Each structure stands twice: as C-alpha cells, then as structure tokens.
CSV table of C-alpha atoms in Angstrom, one decimal:
chain,number,residue,atom,x,y,z
A,1,UNK,CA,-29.8,-16.4,-7.3
A,2,UNK,CA,-30.5,-19.1,-4.8
A,3,UNK,CA,-30.9,-22.5,-6.7
A,4,UNK,CA,-32.8,-25.0,-6.1
A,5,UNK,CA,-36.0,-22.6,-5.6
A,6,UNK,CA,-38.1,-25.1,-4.1
A,7,UNK,CA,-35.4,-26.0,-1.5
A,8,UNK,CA,-34.7,-22.4,-0.9
A,9,UNK,CA,-38.3,-22.1,-0.1
A,10,UNK,CA,-39.8,-19.8,-2.7
A,11,UNK,CA,-42.5,-21.9,-3.4
A,12,UNK,CA,-45.1,-24.6,-1.6
A,13,UNK,CA,-46.2,-28.1,-2.0
A,14,UNK,CA,-49.4,-27.4,-4.4
A,15,UNK,CA,-47.6,-25.4,-6.7
A,16,UNK,CA,-44.4,-28.2,-7.0
A,17,UNK,CA,-46.7,-30.2,-8.4
A,18,UNK,CA,-47.6,-27.7,-10.8
A,19,UNK,CA,-44.4,-27.5,-11.5
A,20,UNK,CA,-43.7,-31.2,-12.1
A,21,UNK,CA,-46.6,-31.4,-14.4
A,22,UNK,CA,-44.7,-28.9,-16.5
A,23,UNK,CA,-41.5,-30.4,-16.5
A,24,UNK,CA,-43.4,-33.8,-17.1
A,25,UNK,CA,-44.8,-32.2,-20.3
A,26,UNK,CA,-41.5,-31.2,-21.7
A,27,UNK,CA,-39.6,-34.6,-20.8
A,28,UNK,CA,-42.5,-36.6,-22.8
A,29,UNK,CA,-42.5,-33.7,-25.7
A,30,UNK,CA,-38.4,-34.7,-26.0
A,31,UNK,CA,-38.9,-38.6,-25.7
A,32,UNK,CA,-41.6,-38.5,-28.3
A,33,UNK,CA,-39.9,-36.1,-30.9
A,34,UNK,CA,-36.6,-38.7,-30.3
A,35,UNK,CA,-39.1,-41.3,-31.7
A,36,UNK,CA,-39.1,-42.9,-28.0
A,37,UNK,CA,-42.7,-44.4,-28.2
A,38,UNK,CA,-41.8,-46.7,-30.8
A,39,UNK,CA,-40.4,-49.6,-29.5
A,40,UNK,CA,-38.8,-50.9,-32.6
A,41,UNK,CA,-36.9,-47.4,-32.5
A,42,UNK,CA,-35.8,-48.3,-28.9
A,43,UNK,CA,-34.5,-51.9,-29.5
A,44,UNK,CA,-33.2,-51.6,-32.9
A,45,UNK,CA,-30.1,-49.8,-30.3
A,46,UNK,CA,-29.6,-53.3,-29.2
A,47,UNK,CA,-29.4,-54.5,-33.0
A,48,UNK,CA,-26.5,-51.9,-34.3
A,49,UNK,CA,-29.2,-50.3,-36.5
A,50,UNK,CA,-30.1,-47.8,-35.1
A,51,UNK,CA,-28.2,-45.9,-31.9
A,52,UNK,CA,-30.3,-43.1,-31.0
A,53,UNK,CA,-31.0,-44.4,-27.8
A,54,UNK,CA,-27.1,-44.2,-26.8
A,55,UNK,CA,-27.0,-40.6,-28.7
A,56,UNK,CA,-30.3,-39.1,-26.7
A,57,UNK,CA,-29.5,-40.4,-23.8
A,58,UNK,CA,-26.1,-39.0,-23.6
A,59,UNK,CA,-26.5,-35.6,-25.2
A,60,UNK,CA,-29.0,-35.5,-22.0
A,61,UNK,CA,-26.8,-36.4,-19.5
A,62,UNK,CA,-23.8,-34.4,-21.1
A,63,UNK,CA,-26.4,-31.0,-21.0
A,64,UNK,CA,-27.8,-31.5,-17.9
A,65,UNK,CA,-24.0,-32.6,-16.4
A,66,UNK,CA,-22.2,-29.7,-18.5
A,67,UNK,CA,-24.8,-27.1,-16.5
A,68,UNK,CA,-24.8,-28.7,-13.0
A,69,UNK,CA,-21.1,-28.3,-12.9
A,70,UNK,CA,-21.0,-24.6,-14.3
A,71,UNK,CA,-24.1,-23.9,-12.0
A,72,UNK,CA,-22.3,-25.1,-9.1
A,73,UNK,CA,-19.0,-22.9,-9.9
A,74,UNK,CA,-20.7,-20.0,-10.3
A,75,UNK,CA,-22.9,-20.0,-7.0
A,76,UNK,CA,-26.1,-19.9,-8.7
A,77,UNK,CA,-26.8,-23.4,-8.1
A,78,UNK,CA,-26.3,-25.2,-4.2
A,79,UNK,CA,-25.4,-28.7,-5.8
A,80,UNK,CA,-25.5,-30.3,-2.1
A,81,UNK,CA,-29.3,-29.4,-2.4
A,82,UNK,CA,-29.6,-31.7,-5.0
A,83,UNK,CA,-30.8,-35.3,-4.4
A,84,UNK,CA,-29.0,-37.7,-4.7
A,85,UNK,CA,-30.0,-41.7,-4.9
A,86,UNK,CA,-27.3,-43.2,-2.3
A,87,UNK,CA,-25.5,-46.4,-3.7
A,88,UNK,CA,-26.3,-49.6,-3.1
A,89,UNK,CA,-23.6,-51.1,-5.4
A,90,UNK,CA,-24.7,-54.9,-5.4
A,91,UNK,CA,-28.9,-54.1,-5.9
A,92,UNK,CA,-28.4,-51.6,-8.4
A,93,UNK,CA,-26.3,-53.6,-10.3
A,94,UNK,CA,-28.4,-56.8,-10.1
A,95,UNK,CA,-31.6,-54.5,-11.1
A,96,UNK,CA,-30.2,-52.8,-14.1
A,97,UNK,CA,-29.3,-56.2,-15.5
A,98,UNK,CA,-32.9,-57.7,-14.9
A,99,UNK,CA,-34.0,-54.0,-16.3
A,100,UNK,CA,-31.7,-54.8,-19.5
A,101,UNK,CA,-33.1,-58.2,-20.1
A,102,UNK,CA,-36.8,-56.6,-19.7
A,103,UNK,CA,-36.1,-53.8,-21.9
A,104,UNK,CA,-35.2,-56.0,-25.0
A,105,UNK,CA,-38.2,-58.1,-24.2
A,106,UNK,CA,-40.6,-55.4,-23.4
A,107,UNK,CA,-39.2,-53.0,-25.6
A,108,UNK,CA,-39.8,-50.3,-23.7
A,109,UNK,CA,-38.8,-48.6,-20.6
A,110,UNK,CA,-41.0,-46.9,-17.9
A,111,UNK,CA,-41.2,-43.5,-19.4
A,112,UNK,CA,-41.1,-44.2,-22.6
A,113,UNK,CA,-43.5,-46.9,-22.3
A,114,UNK,CA,-46.0,-43.7,-21.5
A,115,UNK,CA,-45.2,-41.5,-24.5
A,116,UNK,CA,-45.9,-44.9,-26.4
A,117,UNK,CA,-49.3,-45.1,-24.9
A,118,UNK,CA,-50.0,-41.2,-25.4
A,119,UNK,CA,-49.3,-42.2,-29.4
A,120,UNK,CA,-51.7,-45.0,-29.5
A,121,UNK,CA,-49.5,-48.4,-28.6
A,122,UNK,CA,-51.5,-51.2,-27.3
A,123,UNK,CA,-48.3,-52.6,-26.5
A,124,UNK,CA,-47.3,-49.9,-24.5
A,125,UNK,CA,-49.9,-50.7,-22.6
A,126,UNK,CA,-49.8,-54.4,-22.2
A,127,UNK,CA,-46.4,-53.7,-20.6
A,128,UNK,CA,-47.3,-50.9,-18.6
A,129,UNK,CA,-49.5,-53.1,-16.2
A,130,UNK,CA,-46.8,-55.4,-16.6
A,131,UNK,CA,-44.4,-53.2,-14.7
A,132,UNK,CA,-47.2,-52.4,-11.9
A,133,UNK,CA,-47.3,-56.0,-11.6
A,134,UNK,CA,-43.7,-56.4,-11.1
A,135,UNK,CA,-43.3,-54.0,-8.9
A,136,UNK,CA,-46.1,-55.6,-7.2
A,137,UNK,CA,-44.2,-58.9,-7.4
A,138,UNK,CA,-41.3,-57.0,-5.7
A,139,UNK,CA,-43.9,-55.0,-2.7
A,140,UNK,CA,-44.9,-58.4,-1.5
A,141,UNK,CA,-41.7,-60.4,-1.4
A,142,UNK,CA,-39.9,-56.7,0.0
A,143,UNK,CA,-39.8,-58.4,3.3
A,144,UNK,CA,-38.3,-61.1,1.8
A,145,UNK,CA,-35.3,-58.7,0.3
A,146,UNK,CA,-35.1,-56.7,3.0
A,147,UNK,CA,-31.7,-57.9,3.7
A,148,UNK,CA,-31.0,-58.0,-0.2
A,149,UNK,CA,-32.0,-54.6,-0.9
A,150,UNK,CA,-30.0,-52.3,1.8
A,151,UNK,CA,-27.3,-54.4,1.2
A,152,UNK,CA,-23.5,-52.8,-0.2
A,153,UNK,CA,-24.6,-49.6,1.1
A,154,UNK,CA,-22.1,-46.6,-0.3
A,155,UNK,CA,-24.0,-43.6,1.2
A,156,UNK,CA,-24.3,-40.4,-1.2
A,157,UNK,CA,-21.3,-40.9,-3.8
A,158,UNK,CA,-20.4,-39.6,-6.8
A,159,UNK,CA,-17.6,-40.7,-9.5
A,160,UNK,CA,-15.1,-37.4,-8.6
A,161,UNK,CA,-15.7,-38.9,-4.5
A,162,UNK,CA,-14.8,-42.0,-5.4
A,163,UNK,CA,-12.0,-41.5,-7.6
A,164,UNK,CA,-10.8,-38.5,-6.2
A,165,UNK,CA,-10.0,-36.8,-8.8
A,166,UNK,CA,-11.7,-32.9,-9.1
A,167,UNK,CA,-15.6,-32.8,-10.4
A,168,UNK,CA,-14.2,-30.7,-13.6
A,169,UNK,CA,-12.5,-33.1,-14.8
A,170,UNK,CA,-14.4,-36.3,-14.2
A,171,UNK,CA,-16.7,-33.4,-16.4
A,172,UNK,CA,-14.2,-33.0,-18.6
A,173,UNK,CA,-13.8,-37.3,-19.3
A,174,UNK,CA,-17.5,-37.6,-19.7
A,175,UNK,CA,-17.6,-35.4,-22.1
A,176,UNK,CA,-14.6,-36.9,-24.1
A,177,UNK,CA,-16.1,-40.4,-23.5
A,178,UNK,CA,-19.6,-39.3,-24.8
A,179,UNK,CA,-18.3,-37.8,-28.4
A,180,UNK,CA,-16.0,-40.8,-28.9
A,181,UNK,CA,-18.8,-42.7,-28.3
A,182,UNK,CA,-21.3,-40.5,-30.9
A,183,UNK,CA,-18.2,-41.2,-33.0
A,184,UNK,CA,-18.8,-44.9,-32.6
A,185,UNK,CA,-22.4,-44.9,-32.9
A,186,UNK,CA,-22.3,-43.1,-36.4
A,187,UNK,CA,-20.1,-45.3,-37.5
A,188,UNK,CA,-21.6,-48.6,-36.7
A,189,UNK,CA,-24.8,-47.5,-38.0
A,190,UNK,CA,-22.8,-46.0,-41.5
A,191,UNK,CA,-21.5,-50.0,-41.1
A,192,UNK,CA,-25.0,-51.5,-40.8
A,193,UNK,CA,-26.5,-49.7,-43.7
A,194,UNK,CA,-24.6,-51.6,-46.0
B,1,UNK,CA,-61.9,-42.2,-49.9
B,2,UNK,CA,-61.7,-39.7,-47.8
B,3,UNK,CA,-59.6,-42.4,-45.2
B,4,UNK,CA,-56.7,-42.9,-47.8
B,5,UNK,CA,-57.0,-38.7,-48.7
B,6,UNK,CA,-56.8,-38.2,-44.8
B,7,UNK,CA,-54.0,-40.3,-44.1
B,8,UNK,CA,-51.8,-39.1,-47.1
B,9,UNK,CA,-52.2,-35.3,-45.9
B,10,UNK,CA,-51.5,-36.9,-42.3
B,11,UNK,CA,-48.0,-38.7,-43.2
B,12,UNK,CA,-46.2,-39.1,-39.7
B,13,UNK,CA,-43.4,-36.4,-39.7
B,14,UNK,CA,-39.8,-37.7,-39.3
B,15,UNK,CA,-38.5,-37.8,-35.7
B,16,UNK,CA,-35.8,-35.0,-34.4
B,17,UNK,CA,-32.0,-35.5,-34.5
B,18,UNK,CA,-31.4,-37.1,-31.9
B,19,UNK,CA,-28.8,-34.8,-30.3
B,20,UNK,CA,-31.4,-31.8,-30.9
B,21,UNK,CA,-33.6,-33.9,-28.7
B,22,UNK,CA,-31.2,-35.1,-26.3
B,23,UNK,CA,-30.1,-31.6,-25.8
B,24,UNK,CA,-33.7,-30.8,-25.1
B,25,UNK,CA,-33.9,-33.7,-22.6
B,26,UNK,CA,-31.5,-32.5,-21.0
B,27,UNK,CA,-32.3,-29.0,-20.4
B,28,UNK,CA,-35.7,-30.0,-19.3
B,29,UNK,CA,-33.6,-32.5,-16.7
B,30,UNK,CA,-31.2,-29.0,-15.7
B,31,UNK,CA,-34.6,-27.1,-15.1
B,32,UNK,CA,-35.7,-29.9,-13.1
B,33,UNK,CA,-32.3,-29.5,-10.4
B,34,UNK,CA,-32.6,-25.9,-10.7
B,35,UNK,CA,-36.3,-25.4,-9.7
B,36,UNK,CA,-37.3,-28.9,-7.9
B,37,UNK,CA,-33.0,-29.6,-6.7
B,38,UNK,CA,-34.5,-33.2,-8.5
B,39,UNK,CA,-33.9,-34.7,-11.3
B,40,UNK,CA,-36.8,-37.1,-13.5
B,41,UNK,CA,-38.5,-40.1,-13.0
B,42,UNK,CA,-40.8,-42.3,-14.2
B,43,UNK,CA,-41.0,-46.1,-12.3
B,44,UNK,CA,-41.9,-44.3,-9.1
B,45,UNK,CA,-45.1,-43.0,-10.1
B,46,UNK,CA,-46.6,-46.3,-10.6
B,47,UNK,CA,-45.2,-47.7,-6.8
B,48,UNK,CA,-47.5,-44.7,-5.6
B,49,UNK,CA,-50.2,-45.5,-7.8
B,50,UNK,CA,-50.4,-49.4,-6.9
B,51,UNK,CA,-49.7,-48.4,-3.4
B,52,UNK,CA,-52.6,-46.3,-3.4
B,53,UNK,CA,-54.6,-49.3,-4.8
B,54,UNK,CA,-53.6,-51.7,-2.6
B,55,UNK,CA,-54.7,-49.5,0.0
B,56,UNK,CA,-58.5,-49.3,-1.2
B,57,UNK,CA,-58.3,-53.2,-1.6
B,58,UNK,CA,-56.9,-54.4,1.3
B,59,UNK,CA,-55.7,-51.6,3.9
B,60,UNK,CA,-54.8,-54.5,6.5
B,61,UNK,CA,-52.2,-56.3,4.7
B,62,UNK,CA,-50.2,-53.3,3.3
B,63,UNK,CA,-50.1,-52.1,7.1
B,64,UNK,CA,-47.8,-55.0,7.3
B,65,UNK,CA,-45.2,-54.1,4.5
B,66,UNK,CA,-42.8,-51.6,4.5
B,67,UNK,CA,-42.8,-51.0,1.0
B,68,UNK,CA,-46.3,-49.9,0.8
B,69,UNK,CA,-45.6,-48.0,3.7
B,70,UNK,CA,-43.2,-45.3,2.1
B,71,UNK,CA,-45.1,-45.0,-1.2
B,72,UNK,CA,-48.5,-44.2,1.2
B,73,UNK,CA,-46.9,-41.7,3.6
B,74,UNK,CA,-48.5,-40.6,6.9
B,75,UNK,CA,-51.4,-40.6,5.7
B,76,UNK,CA,-52.5,-37.1,6.3
B,77,UNK,CA,-52.6,-36.9,1.7
B,78,UNK,CA,-53.3,-38.9,-0.9
B,79,UNK,CA,-50.2,-40.8,-2.2
B,80,UNK,CA,-51.4,-39.9,-5.6
B,81,UNK,CA,-50.3,-36.7,-4.1
B,82,UNK,CA,-46.9,-36.6,-5.3
B,83,UNK,CA,-44.3,-35.2,-7.5
B,84,UNK,CA,-43.4,-38.0,-9.8
B,85,UNK,CA,-47.3,-39.1,-10.4
B,86,UNK,CA,-47.8,-35.3,-11.6
B,87,UNK,CA,-44.7,-35.6,-13.6
B,88,UNK,CA,-45.6,-38.9,-15.3
B,89,UNK,CA,-49.4,-37.1,-15.8
B,90,UNK,CA,-47.6,-34.5,-17.7
B,91,UNK,CA,-45.2,-37.2,-19.6
B,92,UNK,CA,-48.3,-38.5,-21.2
B,93,UNK,CA,-49.7,-35.4,-22.2
B,94,UNK,CA,-46.2,-34.2,-23.7
B,95,UNK,CA,-46.3,-37.2,-25.7
B,96,UNK,CA,-49.1,-36.5,-26.6
B,97,UNK,CA,-48.7,-33.2,-28.1
B,98,UNK,CA,-45.7,-34.3,-29.5
B,99,UNK,CA,-47.8,-36.6,-31.6
B,100,UNK,CA,-50.2,-35.1,-32.6
B,101,UNK,CA,-47.9,-32.2,-33.8
B,102,UNK,CA,-45.9,-34.8,-35.9
B,103,UNK,CA,-49.1,-36.9,-36.9
B,104,UNK,CA,-47.4,-39.8,-35.1
B,105,UNK,CA,-50.9,-41.3,-33.2
B,106,UNK,CA,-52.0,-44.2,-34.7
B,107,UNK,CA,-53.5,-47.3,-32.7
B,108,UNK,CA,-50.7,-50.0,-33.5
B,109,UNK,CA,-48.7,-53.2,-31.8
B,110,UNK,CA,-45.0,-52.6,-32.5
B,111,UNK,CA,-43.5,-55.4,-33.7
B,112,UNK,CA,-41.5,-56.9,-36.0
B,113,UNK,CA,-42.5,-59.3,-39.2
B,114,UNK,CA,-42.0,-63.0,-37.6
B,115,UNK,CA,-44.1,-62.9,-34.7
B,116,UNK,CA,-48.1,-62.8,-33.8
B,117,UNK,CA,-49.4,-59.9,-32.0
B,118,UNK,CA,-50.4,-62.2,-29.0
B,119,UNK,CA,-46.8,-63.4,-28.7
B,120,UNK,CA,-45.7,-59.7,-28.9
B,121,UNK,CA,-48.0,-58.6,-26.2
B,122,UNK,CA,-47.3,-61.7,-23.8
B,123,UNK,CA,-44.1,-60.4,-24.0
B,124,UNK,CA,-44.5,-56.7,-23.3
B,125,UNK,CA,-46.0,-57.5,-20.5
B,126,UNK,CA,-43.3,-60.1,-19.4
B,127,UNK,CA,-40.4,-57.2,-20.2
B,128,UNK,CA,-42.5,-54.9,-18.2
B,129,UNK,CA,-42.9,-56.4,-15.3
B,130,UNK,CA,-39.0,-57.3,-15.0
B,131,UNK,CA,-38.6,-53.4,-15.8
B,132,UNK,CA,-40.7,-53.0,-12.9
B,133,UNK,CA,-39.6,-55.4,-10.6
B,134,UNK,CA,-35.3,-53.8,-11.7
B,135,UNK,CA,-36.2,-50.5,-11.4
B,136,UNK,CA,-37.5,-51.2,-7.8
B,137,UNK,CA,-34.2,-53.1,-6.7
B,138,UNK,CA,-31.9,-50.3,-8.4
B,139,UNK,CA,-33.8,-47.6,-6.8
B,140,UNK,CA,-35.0,-46.2,-9.9
B,141,UNK,CA,-35.3,-46.7,-14.0
B,142,UNK,CA,-33.8,-44.9,-16.9
B,143,UNK,CA,-35.4,-41.8,-15.9
B,144,UNK,CA,-33.9,-41.5,-12.6
B,145,UNK,CA,-31.2,-43.9,-12.7
B,146,UNK,CA,-29.7,-43.5,-16.0
B,147,UNK,CA,-30.6,-40.1,-16.8
B,148,UNK,CA,-30.9,-38.2,-13.3
B,149,UNK,CA,-27.8,-39.8,-11.6
B,150,UNK,CA,-25.5,-40.2,-14.9
B,151,UNK,CA,-25.7,-36.6,-15.0
B,152,UNK,CA,-25.3,-36.1,-11.4
B,153,UNK,CA,-22.1,-38.4,-11.9
B,154,UNK,CA,-23.6,-40.5,-9.1
B,155,UNK,CA,-21.6,-44.0,-8.8
B,156,UNK,CA,-24.8,-46.5,-8.4
B,157,UNK,CA,-26.6,-44.4,-11.6
B,158,UNK,CA,-23.5,-45.4,-13.8
B,159,UNK,CA,-23.0,-49.0,-12.5
B,160,UNK,CA,-26.4,-49.1,-13.3
B,161,UNK,CA,-26.3,-47.6,-16.4
B,162,UNK,CA,-23.7,-49.8,-17.6
B,163,UNK,CA,-25.7,-53.0,-16.5
B,164,UNK,CA,-28.3,-51.7,-18.5
B,165,UNK,CA,-26.9,-51.6,-21.6
B,166,UNK,CA,-25.2,-55.2,-20.7
B,167,UNK,CA,-27.9,-56.7,-19.9
B,168,UNK,CA,-30.0,-55.6,-22.8
B,169,UNK,CA,-27.3,-56.5,-25.5
B,170,UNK,CA,-26.6,-59.5,-23.8
B,171,UNK,CA,-30.1,-60.9,-23.9
B,172,UNK,CA,-30.9,-59.3,-27.4
B,173,UNK,CA,-30.1,-62.2,-29.7
B,174,UNK,CA,-32.5,-63.9,-28.0
B,175,UNK,CA,-35.6,-61.6,-29.2
B,176,UNK,CA,-34.4,-61.1,-32.2
B,177,UNK,CA,-37.3,-63.0,-33.9
B,178,UNK,CA,-39.6,-60.3,-32.3
B,179,UNK,CA,-38.0,-57.0,-33.3
B,180,UNK,CA,-35.8,-58.3,-36.9
C-alpha cells in the first residue's frame, strides 16, 4: 500500500472532490451524533457540567494519532507526504485566544455550526454569517497584519522534533495524558451533578 | 392533535457515547490522511466562499489583496472548486443525515433561559466574527488546527488548542447569563 493515495497519483483532482464530499459526510455525521449541533452542549464544557467537547476531541485525536503512527511504522503511509501546517507560534497563540473567547460567546466553532445549521438552529446560521464577516474583516486588514501574520515562523515542526524525543514516546505520553484527562472529566461531571 | 402525536412518536434520540463518537471522528480523520494526505477543515471553505463573492462584487479591490488572491488561485478554475468547499458541503449533509435519523431536526434558537432571542443572535454574530478572524490569524480553526494538527503532533496546533481552551474558560464567567 502506498498512502496517501492522492499524493501517489492513484486518482486526480476531480475525484478528490468526491472524496472530500464523502469524508465531509462522515465528519458532519459524527459531530452531530456527539451532540455538537447544540451550542448549549458545546458551551457546557466551559462550565464543567458536560465535558463532551474534551472527550470527543481527545478520543478523535488519540485514534487518528495512533493510526498515523502505526501506519507510518509499518511503512504503509508516508508521513512526510501528509500536509503539516507550518508553525507561526505567536499568531497561533493570539488566534487561539480570540477563537476560544469567540467560542464561548458564539456557542459554536465553524465546523459544529454547519451541523447545527443542518439541524435547524437559527443562532448557528447567524454565527456562520458572523464567521464570514470575521474573515472579511481579516481580509480587509490583512495588509496591516501581514508582518505579524508571518512572525515567529518555526516552519514544519512536530512535538517529537521540538523536544527531541522519539515519536512513539510522544504518542504514548499523549495517550496517558488523554486517559488522565478522561478520568478527570468523568470525576468533574459527577461532582457537578451533586 | 396530530402534531402532538407526531412529537411523541419522534422524540429526539439520546446522543452517542462521546468516546465512541470521538473514535468515529478519529477514524474519519485518519481516512482523510490515508486517502488524501491531509486532514479536515472548516473555516477555509468560508474563506473561499468569501473570496469568490468579493471577486464578483469588486474584482479590482480583490486584485490588490494577497489574502483573497491566495484563495482565488490562478483564475483557471473556480475558487469554489476546492477540496475544503466540497468537504464542508459534506459536513452539512452528514449533519442533516445524523440529525434526521435521530429526530433532532427542529427550528430553534439555542440559549439559556436568561437571555432574549435578539441578545442570543447578537452574541452568535459577534462570536462567529471573532472565530472567523481568529481562525484566519491562527491558520485554521478547531477542525484544521486542533483536531488535524493535534493528531499530527504539530507544535503550533497544540499551542493553539491550549489557547482555545484557555480563552474560552477565562471568558466563560462573563457569558454565564447566555447559557446557564
């Protein structure tokens, strides 16, 4: 097996759009299944009453991370061909903080708002219009932000490279951290129910 | 009468176990890595949509702005003929499918009992705008950065993810009237 299939030219651009649609269906399906079409369920994470956001996110990250690691080790997937967003640390920290505050104000994130629109949420539709508005503002002020946007460039950088420890060990540590987090989340939810 | 009866027959089903839903989501993400060599996304599709719209309204203005130009490409194909655009159309469809199967499709405004509909919609717009702006600054949102970059152990994505949680927890107190 030579994966990623698309990068090895097994199929072309047109078929990749069909793949995009099908993968999107899977993505939207599980987001809605998890209850992420509901702003109240999503924001409950930040009041410690329902920790589903953390549980779903980290189960997903751990699943995909372990899959990537083993497919890489077995030589079935060429990890160097998987797209990695370059790290620009400071803009990503500031962007993350703005996005986090926006999350608890708006009640959704861009992906979850799509499934919320599909299930009839008017607030999600207004949220999505806001997202496009925010991107518009970013686009308009981009010439002024350009220097900051390209600052603190660290290139393509992974945690194993940063700390100079083996890939497998980082995977193991993230799994341990996630399990600890899941136990903590269950404990907090029980506490909050009392 | 009929309406009430149908509501009784079509009670929304409970949500899936979060760990199982997460594993399902993780497998979809893994499939995307294996088939395409890239992860999931959401905000990028709306950048393409906006850029395509802006080009229709004001082609001259768009030409002078690098941000829009990046999404418009070389002009040989439509900016909407884009991987993330098709993926996000799928997200809408997948949400609809799951919601319909679980009888969860209902016109509604999600909010706590202590805020007006108008207040909630105003916050939805403001929060959405912050999300759109923040996602562009961070080069991705919860899907493209936290989920995708998280699984790839990308340094910037992990920093981003910690900051999303930090920002949301720090500001949650001020938004309690909207949700609790």
